[in-house]
């Protein structure tokens, strides 16, 4: 915390460190979190944004009011929801590569019960497809069932590049 307050360290380094801390400490293992309640989402998002605001110097005061979107733009950082989506999508590749049969079983069970982890993955997959729809790396089929064959045929490096591309698109918006 001394580094984050030190004026001897340039602001871009403090900002990068703060964002890295927010994304690693506050989002530890978020790729496997169950669906968060509304209260949990609000509490987690507030802490994430506060961490980003701290190093970015985007506090609200009498002279200036910063929205969360403005603070994230200054920090060149994705929103809390997008961070969760990206983390689950990265993990999704690993699960499909190591245990496709089990994942298909989860898809079927979740489809009957409604809600749950794979329902979140379906939303995440659709989000990624929409982010990339205007690029050369477009994924056309937004159904979750289409994700497994696609991910089984792609390298981890190529998958991570697609996720990074979607993150850049979100930051530019």
PDB file of C-alpha atoms in Angstrom:
ATOM      1  CA  UNK A   1       0.000   0.000   0.000  1.00  0.00           C
ATOM      2  CA  UNK A   2       2.998   2.339   0.400  1.00  0.00           C
ATOM      3  CA  UNK A   3       3.733   2.031  -3.296  1.00  0.00           C
ATOM      4  CA  UNK A   4       0.177   3.006  -4.183  1.00  0.00           C
ATOM      5  CA  UNK A   5       0.477   6.208  -2.114  1.00  0.00           C
ATOM      6  CA  UNK A   6       4.064   7.072  -2.982  1.00  0.00           C
ATOM      7  CA  UNK A   7       4.578  10.137  -5.147  1.00  0.00           C
ATOM      8  CA  UNK A   8       8.012   8.765  -6.134  1.00  0.00           C
ATOM      9  CA  UNK A   9       6.289   6.152  -8.294  1.00  0.00           C
ATOM     10  CA  UNK A  10       4.709   7.525 -11.458  1.00  0.00           C
ATOM     11  CA  UNK A  11       0.924   7.463 -11.649  1.00  0.00           C
ATOM     12  CA  UNK A  12       0.755   5.028 -14.582  1.00  0.00           C
ATOM     13  CA  UNK A  13       2.758   2.441 -12.600  1.00  0.00           C
ATOM     14  CA  UNK A  14       0.565   2.920  -9.532  1.00  0.00           C
ATOM     15  CA  UNK A  15      -2.529   2.585 -11.692  1.00  0.00           C
ATOM     16  CA  UNK A  16      -1.248  -0.600 -13.350  1.00  0.00           C
ATOM     17  CA  UNK A  17      -0.403  -2.092  -9.952  1.00  0.00           C
ATOM     18  CA  UNK A  18      -3.785  -1.170  -8.507  1.00  0.00           C
ATOM     19  CA  UNK A  19      -5.663  -2.687 -11.439  1.00  0.00           C
ATOM     20  CA  UNK A  20      -3.536  -5.844 -11.196  1.00  0.00           C
ATOM     21  CA  UNK A  21      -4.316  -6.090  -7.468  1.00  0.00           C
ATOM     22  CA  UNK A  22      -8.019  -5.550  -8.078  1.00  0.00           C
ATOM     23  CA  UNK A  23      -8.109  -8.196 -10.762  1.00  0.00           C
ATOM     24  CA  UNK A  24      -6.064 -10.779  -8.863  1.00  0.00           C
ATOM     25  CA  UNK A  25      -7.025 -10.291  -5.222  1.00  0.00           C
ATOM     26  CA  UNK A  26     -10.677  -9.339  -5.556  1.00  0.00           C
ATOM     27  CA  UNK A  27     -11.322 -11.757  -8.409  1.00  0.00           C
ATOM     28  CA  UNK A  28      -9.364 -14.749  -7.125  1.00  0.00           C
ATOM     29  CA  UNK A  29     -10.903 -17.939  -8.554  1.00  0.00           C
ATOM     30  CA  UNK A  30     -13.890 -15.971  -9.882  1.00  0.00           C
ATOM     31  CA  UNK A  31     -13.960 -18.247 -12.921  1.00  0.00           C
ATOM     32  CA  UNK A  32     -15.566 -20.954 -10.789  1.00  0.00           C
ATOM     33  CA  UNK A  33     -17.774 -18.811  -8.531  1.00  0.00           C
ATOM     34  CA  UNK A  34     -21.443 -19.777  -8.512  1.00  0.00           C
ATOM     35  CA  UNK A  35     -23.918 -17.139  -9.663  1.00  0.00           C
ATOM     36  CA  UNK A  36     -23.667 -14.145  -7.328  1.00  0.00           C
ATOM     37  CA  UNK A  37     -26.754 -12.715  -5.672  1.00  0.00           C
ATOM     38  CA  UNK A  38     -27.627  -9.113  -6.452  1.00  0.00           C
ATOM     39  CA  UNK A  39     -26.208  -8.027  -3.082  1.00  0.00           C
ATOM     40  CA  UNK A  40     -22.962  -9.943  -3.635  1.00  0.00           C
ATOM     41  CA  UNK A  41     -22.552  -8.487  -7.138  1.00  0.00           C
ATOM     42  CA  UNK A  42     -23.085  -4.965  -5.842  1.00  0.00           C
ATOM     43  CA  UNK A  43     -20.651  -5.403  -2.967  1.00  0.00           C
ATOM     44  CA  UNK A  44     -17.963  -6.984  -5.137  1.00  0.00           C
ATOM     45  CA  UNK A  45     -18.365  -4.419  -7.943  1.00  0.00           C
ATOM     46  CA  UNK A  46     -18.155  -1.551  -5.453  1.00  0.00           C
ATOM     47  CA  UNK A  47     -14.864  -2.857  -4.025  1.00  0.00           C
ATOM     48  CA  UNK A  48     -13.454  -3.436  -7.506  1.00  0.00           C
ATOM     49  CA  UNK A  49     -14.361   0.068  -8.693  1.00  0.00           C
ATOM     50  CA  UNK A  50     -13.029   1.598  -5.452  1.00  0.00           C
ATOM     51  CA  UNK A  51      -9.656  -0.077  -6.026  1.00  0.00           C
ATOM     52  CA  UNK A  52      -9.530   1.224  -9.596  1.00  0.00           C
ATOM     53  CA  UNK A  53     -10.602   4.733  -8.524  1.00  0.00           C
ATOM     54  CA  UNK A  54      -7.962   4.860  -5.797  1.00  0.00           C
ATOM     55  CA  UNK A  55      -4.931   4.619  -8.033  1.00  0.00           C
ATOM     56  CA  UNK A  56      -6.535   6.443 -10.931  1.00  0.00           C
ATOM     57  CA  UNK A  57      -7.320   9.456  -8.771  1.00  0.00           C
ATOM     58  CA  UNK A  58     -10.895   9.395  -9.991  1.00  0.00           C
ATOM     59  CA  UNK A  59     -12.549  10.149  -6.654  1.00  0.00           C
ATOM     60  CA  UNK A  60     -15.688  12.254  -6.593  1.00  0.00           C
ATOM     61  CA  UNK A  61     -15.246  15.669  -5.019  1.00  0.00           C
ATOM     62  CA  UNK A  62     -16.631  19.203  -5.224  1.00  0.00           C
ATOM     63  CA  UNK A  63     -14.674  19.945  -8.378  1.00  0.00           C
ATOM     64  CA  UNK A  64     -15.360  16.810 -10.370  1.00  0.00           C
ATOM     65  CA  UNK A  65     -17.863  13.948 -10.434  1.00  0.00           C
ATOM     66  CA  UNK A  66     -16.602  10.719 -12.022  1.00  0.00           C
ATOM     67  CA  UNK A  67     -18.928   7.975 -13.168  1.00  0.00           C
ATOM     68  CA  UNK A  68     -17.795   4.371 -12.811  1.00  0.00           C
ATOM     69  CA  UNK A  69     -17.457   4.137 -16.601  1.00  0.00           C
ATOM     70  CA  UNK A  70     -15.194   7.197 -16.668  1.00  0.00           C
ATOM     71  CA  UNK A  71     -13.034   5.759 -13.869  1.00  0.00           C
ATOM     72  CA  UNK A  72     -12.701   2.465 -15.758  1.00  0.00           C
ATOM     73  CA  UNK A  73     -11.805   4.323 -18.958  1.00  0.00           C
ATOM     74  CA  UNK A  74      -9.067   6.302 -17.202  1.00  0.00           C
ATOM     75  CA  UNK A  75      -7.699   3.048 -15.765  1.00  0.00           C
ATOM     76  CA  UNK A  76      -8.012   1.304 -19.174  1.00  0.00           C
ATOM     77  CA  UNK A  77      -9.807  -1.438 -17.326  1.00  0.00           C
ATOM     78  CA  UNK A  78     -12.845  -3.626 -18.030  1.00  0.00           C
ATOM     79  CA  UNK A  79     -15.994  -3.435 -15.924  1.00  0.00           C
ATOM     80  CA  UNK A  80     -16.508  -5.851 -13.028  1.00  0.00           C
ATOM     81  CA  UNK A  81     -19.070  -7.856 -15.020  1.00  0.00           C
ATOM     82  CA  UNK A  82     -16.748  -8.090 -18.021  1.00  0.00           C
ATOM     83  CA  UNK A  83     -13.901  -9.266 -15.778  1.00  0.00           C
ATOM     84  CA  UNK A  84     -16.098 -12.113 -14.513  1.00  0.00           C
ATOM     85  CA  UNK A  85     -17.188 -13.027 -18.048  1.00  0.00           C
ATOM     86  CA  UNK A  86     -13.614 -13.059 -19.294  1.00  0.00           C
ATOM     87  CA  UNK A  87     -12.432 -15.217 -16.373  1.00  0.00           C
ATOM     88  CA  UNK A  88     -15.190 -17.782 -16.863  1.00  0.00           C
ATOM     89  CA  UNK A  89     -14.499 -17.908 -20.609  1.00  0.00           C
ATOM     90  CA  UNK A  90     -10.789 -18.561 -20.021  1.00  0.00           C
ATOM     91  CA  UNK A  91     -11.675 -21.378 -17.657  1.00  0.00           C
ATOM     92  CA  UNK A  92     -14.283 -22.744 -20.056  1.00  0.00           C
ATOM     93  CA  UNK A  93     -11.536 -23.674 -22.545  1.00  0.00           C
ATOM     94  CA  UNK A  94      -9.730 -25.722 -19.874  1.00  0.00           C
ATOM     95  CA  UNK A  95     -12.878 -27.555 -18.813  1.00  0.00           C
ATOM     96  CA  UNK A  96     -13.854 -28.449 -22.362  1.00  0.00           C
ATOM     97  CA  UNK A  97     -10.323 -29.620 -23.189  1.00  0.00           C
ATOM     98  CA  UNK A  98     -10.023 -31.819 -20.085  1.00  0.00           C
ATOM     99  CA  UNK A  99     -13.557 -33.036 -19.464  1.00  0.00           C
ATOM    100  CA  UNK A 100     -15.926 -32.471 -22.400  1.00  0.00           C
ATOM    101  CA  UNK A 101     -18.267 -35.319 -21.428  1.00  0.00           C
ATOM    102  CA  UNK A 102     -18.745 -33.893 -17.929  1.00  0.00           C
ATOM    103  CA  UNK A 103     -19.399 -30.418 -19.310  1.00  0.00           C
ATOM    104  CA  UNK A 104     -22.031 -31.746 -21.711  1.00  0.00           C
ATOM    105  CA  UNK A 105     -23.649 -33.472 -18.731  1.00  0.00           C
ATOM    106  CA  UNK A 106     -23.704 -30.145 -16.885  1.00  0.00           C
ATOM    107  CA  UNK A 107     -25.254 -28.441 -19.911  1.00  0.00           C
ATOM    108  CA  UNK A 108     -28.046 -31.002 -19.985  1.00  0.00           C
ATOM    109  CA  UNK A 109     -28.674 -30.869 -16.216  1.00  0.00           C
ATOM    110  CA  UNK A 110     -28.659 -27.074 -16.138  1.00  0.00           C
ATOM    111  CA  UNK A 111     -30.972 -26.857 -19.139  1.00  0.00           C
ATOM    112  CA  UNK A 112     -33.564 -28.886 -17.234  1.00  0.00           C
ATOM    113  CA  UNK A 113     -33.135 -27.070 -13.909  1.00  0.00           C
ATOM    114  CA  UNK A 114     -32.550 -23.562 -15.259  1.00  0.00           C
ATOM    115  CA  UNK A 115     -29.969 -21.168 -13.840  1.00  0.00           C
ATOM    116  CA  UNK A 116     -26.626 -22.271 -12.482  1.00  0.00           C
ATOM    117  CA  UNK A 117     -23.061 -22.129 -13.655  1.00  0.00           C
ATOM    118  CA  UNK A 118     -23.559 -23.290 -17.235  1.00  0.00           C
ATOM    119  CA  UNK A 119     -26.341 -20.739 -17.679  1.00  0.00           C
ATOM    120  CA  UNK A 120     -23.731 -18.105 -16.818  1.00  0.00           C
ATOM    121  CA  UNK A 121     -21.377 -19.690 -19.372  1.00  0.00           C
ATOM    122  CA  UNK A 122     -24.112 -19.452 -22.010  1.00  0.00           C
ATOM    123  CA  UNK A 123     -24.423 -15.705 -21.353  1.00  0.00           C
ATOM    124  CA  UNK A 124     -20.631 -15.341 -21.368  1.00  0.00           C
ATOM    125  CA  UNK A 125     -20.330 -17.201 -24.679  1.00  0.00           C
ATOM    126  CA  UNK A 126     -23.036 -15.052 -26.275  1.00  0.00           C
ATOM    127  CA  UNK A 127     -21.280 -11.912 -24.940  1.00  0.00           C
ATOM    128  CA  UNK A 128     -17.985 -12.996 -26.510  1.00  0.00           C
ATOM    129  CA  UNK A 129     -19.665 -13.750 -29.824  1.00  0.00           C
ATOM    130  CA  UNK A 130     -21.286 -10.304 -29.846  1.00  0.00           C
ATOM    131  CA  UNK A 131     -18.005  -8.571 -28.969  1.00  0.00           C
ATOM    132  CA  UNK A 132     -16.193 -10.294 -31.814  1.00  0.00           C
ATOM    133  CA  UNK A 133     -18.988 -10.193 -34.419  1.00  0.00           C
ATOM    134  CA  UNK A 134     -17.479  -7.201 -36.258  1.00  0.00           C
ATOM    135  CA  UNK A 135     -13.919  -8.528 -36.317  1.00  0.00           C
ATOM    136  CA  UNK A 136     -11.927 -11.021 -38.363  1.00  0.00           C
ATOM    137  CA  UNK A 137     -12.099 -13.503 -35.459  1.00  0.00           C
ATOM    138  CA  UNK A 138     -15.891 -13.589 -35.379  1.00  0.00           C
ATOM    139  CA  UNK A 139     -17.683 -16.553 -33.850  1.00  0.00           C
ATOM    140  CA  UNK A 140     -21.051 -16.806 -35.514  1.00  0.00           C
ATOM    141  CA  UNK A 141     -22.945 -19.389 -33.463  1.00  0.00           C
ATOM    142  CA  UNK A 142     -23.920 -17.921 -30.071  1.00  0.00           C
ATOM    143  CA  UNK A 143     -25.497 -21.136 -28.737  1.00  0.00           C
ATOM    144  CA  UNK A 144     -23.514 -22.699 -25.896  1.00  0.00           C
ATOM    145  CA  UNK A 145     -23.740 -26.110 -27.570  1.00  0.00           C
ATOM    146  CA  UNK A 146     -21.624 -24.665 -30.400  1.00  0.00           C
ATOM    147  CA  UNK A 147     -18.888 -23.647 -27.965  1.00  0.00           C
ATOM    148  CA  UNK A 148     -17.601 -27.156 -27.239  1.00  0.00           C
ATOM    149  CA  UNK A 149     -16.730 -28.212 -30.814  1.00  0.00           C
ATOM    150  CA  UNK A 150     -15.236 -24.783 -31.441  1.00  0.00           C
ATOM    151  CA  UNK A 151     -13.085 -24.901 -28.294  1.00  0.00           C
ATOM    152  CA  UNK A 152     -11.977 -28.482 -28.901  1.00  0.00           C
ATOM    153  CA  UNK A 153     -10.591 -27.348 -32.254  1.00  0.00           C
ATOM    154  CA  UNK A 154      -8.730 -24.236 -31.091  1.00  0.00           C
ATOM    155  CA  UNK A 155      -5.440 -23.849 -29.253  1.00  0.00           C
ATOM    156  CA  UNK A 156      -5.290 -22.221 -25.847  1.00  0.00           C
ATOM    157  CA  UNK A 157      -3.167 -19.420 -27.274  1.00  0.00           C
ATOM    158  CA  UNK A 158      -5.707 -18.646 -30.016  1.00  0.00           C
ATOM    159  CA  UNK A 159      -8.536 -18.775 -27.455  1.00  0.00           C
ATOM    160  CA  UNK A 160      -6.743 -16.338 -25.138  1.00  0.00           C
ATOM    161  CA  UNK A 161      -6.160 -14.004 -28.108  1.00  0.00           C
ATOM    162  CA  UNK A 162      -9.894 -13.945 -28.826  1.00  0.00           C
ATOM    163  CA  UNK A 163     -10.661 -13.098 -25.201  1.00  0.00           C
ATOM    164  CA  UNK A 164      -7.978 -10.377 -25.197  1.00  0.00           C
ATOM    165  CA  UNK A 165      -9.451  -8.964 -28.422  1.00  0.00           C
ATOM    166  CA  UNK A 166     -12.910  -8.804 -26.823  1.00  0.00           C
ATOM    167  CA  UNK A 167     -11.400  -7.010 -23.804  1.00  0.00           C
ATOM    168  CA  UNK A 168      -9.788  -4.384 -26.058  1.00  0.00           C
ATOM    169  CA  UNK A 169     -13.109  -3.858 -27.819  1.00  0.00           C
ATOM    170  CA  UNK A 170     -14.827  -3.318 -24.441  1.00  0.00           C
ATOM    171  CA  UNK A 171     -12.192  -0.807 -23.313  1.00  0.00           C
ATOM    172  CA  UNK A 172     -12.542   1.160 -26.553  1.00  0.00           C
ATOM    173  CA  UNK A 173     -16.328   1.407 -26.209  1.00  0.00           C
TER     174      UNK A 173
END
